[in-house]
Coordinates of N, CA and C in Angstrom, one line a residue:
M22 N 25.3 14.0 5.2 CA 24.9 13.2 6.3 C 23.4 13.5 6.7
K23 N 23.1 14.8 6.6 CA 21.7 15.1 6.9 C 20.7 14.6 5.9
S24 N 21.1 14.6 4.6 CA 20.3 14.0 3.5 C 20.1 12.5 3.7
T25 N 21.1 11.8 4.2 CA 20.9 10.4 4.4 C 20.0 10.1 5.5
E26 N 20.0 10.9 6.6 CA 19.1 10.7 7.7 C 17.7 11.1 7.3
W27 N 17.6 12.1 6.5 CA 16.3 12.5 6.0 C 15.7 11.4 5.1
M28 N 16.5 10.8 4.2 CA 16.0 9.7 3.4 C 15.6 8.5 4.2
K29 N 16.4 8.2 5.2 CA 16.0 7.0 6.1 C 14.6 7.3 6.7
K30 N 14.4 8.5 7.2 CA 13.1 8.8 7.8 C 12.0 8.7 6.8
K31 N 12.3 9.2 5.6 CA 11.3 9.1 4.5 C 11.0 7.7 4.2
I32 N 12.0 6.8 4.1 CA 11.8 5.4 3.9 C 10.9 4.8 4.9
I33 N 11.2 5.1 6.2 CA 10.4 4.5 7.3 C 8.9 5.0 7.2
D34 N 8.7 6.3 6.8 CA 7.4 6.8 6.6 C 6.6 6.1 5.5
Y35 N 7.3 5.9 4.4 CA 6.7 5.2 3.3 C 6.3 3.8 3.7
K36 N 7.2 3.1 4.4 CA 6.9 1.7 4.9 C 5.6 1.7 5.7
R37 N 5.5 2.7 6.6 CA 4.2 2.8 7.4 C 3.0 3.0 6.5
F38 N 3.1 3.8 5.5 CA 2.0 4.1 4.6 C 1.7 2.9 3.8
I39 N 2.7 2.1 3.4 CA 2.4 0.9 2.6 C 1.7 -0.1 3.5
M40 N 2.1 -0.2 4.7 CA 1.3 -1.1 5.6 C -0.1 -0.7 5.8
T41 N -0.3 0.6 5.9 CA -1.7 1.2 6.0 C -2.5 0.8 4.8
L42 N -1.9 1.0 3.6 CA -2.6 0.6 2.3 C -2.9 -0.8 2.3
L43 N -2.0 -1.7 2.7 CA -2.3 -3.1 2.7 C -3.4 -3.5 3.7
I44 N -3.4 -2.9 4.8 CA -4.5 -3.2 5.8 C -5.8 -2.7 5.3
F45 N -5.8 -1.5 4.7 CA -7.0 -0.9 4.1 C -7.6 -1.8 3.0
S46 N -6.7 -2.3 2.1 CA -7.2 -3.1 1.0 C -7.7 -4.5 1.5
S47 N -7.1 -5.0 2.6 CA -7.6 -6.2 3.1 C -9.0 -6.1 3.7
Y48 N -9.2 -4.9 4.4 CA -10.5 -4.6 4.9 C -11.5 -4.5 3.8
L49 N -11.2 -3.8 2.8 CA -12.1 -3.7 1.6 C -12.4 -5.1 1.0
Y50 N -11.4 -5.9 0.9 CA -11.6 -7.2 0.3 C -12.6 -8.1 1.2
I51 N -12.4 -8.0 2.5 CA -13.3 -8.6 3.4 C -14.7 -8.1 3.3
G52 N -14.8 -6.8 3.0 CA -16.1 -6.2 2.8 C -16.8 -6.7 1.5
T53 N -15.9 -7.0 0.5 CA -16.5 -7.5 -0.7 C -17.0 -8.9 -0.5
L54 N -16.3 -9.7 0.3 CA -16.7 -11.1 0.6 C -18.0 -11.1 1.4
I55 N -18.2 -10.2 2.3 CA -19.4 -10.0 3.1 C -20.5 -9.6 2.1
S56 N -20.2 -8.7 1.2 CA -21.2 -8.2 0.3 C -21.7 -9.3 -0.6
I57 N -20.8 -10.2 -1.0 CA -21.2 -11.2 -1.9 C -22.0 -12.3 -1.2
Y58 N -21.5 -12.8 -0.1 CA -22.0 -14.0 0.5 C -23.2 -13.7 1.5
E59 N -23.1 -12.6 2.1 CA -24.2 -12.3 3.1 C -25.4 -11.6 2.6
Y60 N -25.1 -10.5 1.8 CA -26.2 -9.7 1.3 C -26.6 -9.9 -0.1
H61 N -25.7 -10.6 -0.9 CA -26.0 -10.9 -2.3 C -26.3 -9.6 -3.1
T62 N -25.4 -8.6 -2.9 CA -25.6 -7.4 -3.6 C -24.4 -7.2 -4.6
N63 N -24.5 -6.2 -5.5 CA -23.5 -5.9 -6.4 C -22.6 -4.8 -6.0
A64 N -22.6 -4.5 -4.7 CA -21.8 -3.4 -4.2 C -20.3 -3.7 -4.2
H65 N -20.0 -5.0 -4.3 CA -18.6 -5.4 -4.3 C -17.9 -5.0 -5.7
L66 N -18.7 -4.7 -6.7 CA -18.1 -4.3 -8.0 C -17.5 -2.9 -7.9
Y67 N -17.9 -2.1 -7.0 CA -17.4 -0.8 -6.8 C -16.1 -0.8 -6.0
L68 N -15.9 -1.8 -5.2 CA -14.7 -1.9 -4.3 C -13.5 -2.5 -5.0
Y69 N -13.7 -3.3 -6.1 CA -12.6 -3.9 -6.7 C -11.6 -2.9 -7.3
P70 N -12.0 -1.8 -8.0 CA -11.1 -0.8 -8.5 C -10.3 -0.1 -7.4
V71 N -11.0 0.1 -6.3 CA -10.3 0.8 -5.1 C -9.2 -0.2 -4.5
I72 N -9.6 -1.4 -4.4 CA -8.6 -2.4 -3.9 C -7.4 -2.5 -4.9
A73 N -7.7 -2.6 -6.2 CA -6.6 -2.7 -7.2 C -5.7 -1.4 -7.1
S74 N -6.3 -0.3 -7.0 CA -5.5 0.9 -7.0 C -4.6 1.0 -5.7
A75 N -5.2 0.6 -4.6 CA -4.4 0.6 -3.4 C -3.2 -0.4 -3.5
L76 N -3.5 -1.6 -4.0 CA -2.4 -2.5 -4.2 C -1.3 -2.1 -5.2
I77 N -1.7 -1.5 -6.3 CA -0.8 -1.0 -7.2 C 0.0 0.2 -6.6
T78 N -0.6 1.0 -5.9 CA 0.1 2.1 -5.2 C 1.1 1.6 -4.2
S79 N 0.8 0.6 -3.5 CA 1.7 0.0 -2.5 C 2.9 -0.7 -3.3
L80 N 2.6 -1.3 -4.4 CA 3.7 -1.9 -5.2 C 4.6 -0.9 -5.7
I81 N 4.1 0.2 -6.2 CA 5.0 1.3 -6.7 C 5.8 1.9 -5.6
M82 N 5.2 2.1 -4.5 CA 5.9 2.7 -3.4 C 7.0 1.7 -2.8
T83 N 6.7 0.4 -2.9 CA 7.7 -0.6 -2.5 C 8.9 -0.5 -3.4
M84 N 8.7 -0.4 -4.7 CA 9.8 -0.3 -5.7 C 10.6 1.0 -5.5
K85 N 9.9 2.1 -5.1 CA 10.6 3.3 -4.8 C 11.5 3.2 -3.6
I86 N 11.0 2.5 -2.6 CA 11.8 2.3 -1.4 C 13.0 1.5 -1.7
R87 N 12.9 0.4 -2.5 CA 14.1 -0.4 -2.8 C 15.1 0.4 -3.6
K88 N 14.7 1.3 -4.4 CA 15.6 2.2 -5.2 C 16.3 3.1 -4.2
W89 N 15.6 3.7 -3.3 CA 16.1 4.6 -2.3 C 17.1 3.9 -1.4
Q90 N 16.8 2.7 -1.0 CA 17.6 2.0 -0.1 C 19.0 1.6 -0.8
K91 N 18.9 1.3 -2.1 CA 20.1 1.0 -2.8 C 21.0 2.3 -2.9
G92 N 20.3 3.4 -3.0 CA 21.0 4.7 -3.1 C 21.7 5.1 -1.8
T93 N 21.0 4.8 -0.7 CA 21.6 5.1 0.6 C 22.7 4.1 1.0
A94 N 22.6 2.9 0.5 CA 23.6 1.9 0.8 C 24.9 2.2 0.1
E95 N 24.8 2.8 -1.1 CA 26.0 3.2 -1.9 C 26.7 4.3 -1.2
E96 N 26.0 5.2 -0.5 CA 26.7 6.4 0.1 C 27.3 6.0 1.4

């Protein structure tokens, strides 16, 4: 019983972190658009790997959450 409650709290915490990553990556993407169209610099090239890694991390964490939710649903 305690492990199920602990897992549910962990799932909620991961969901919050995923939302934070998505908000962070959207802000970075907006920064790249501003960098391209307003300032005409190449600074946006440094932000693309950071955006990609944030999105990949959120995808991996979403897959983990689905696996954990299936595990808690079976119990």
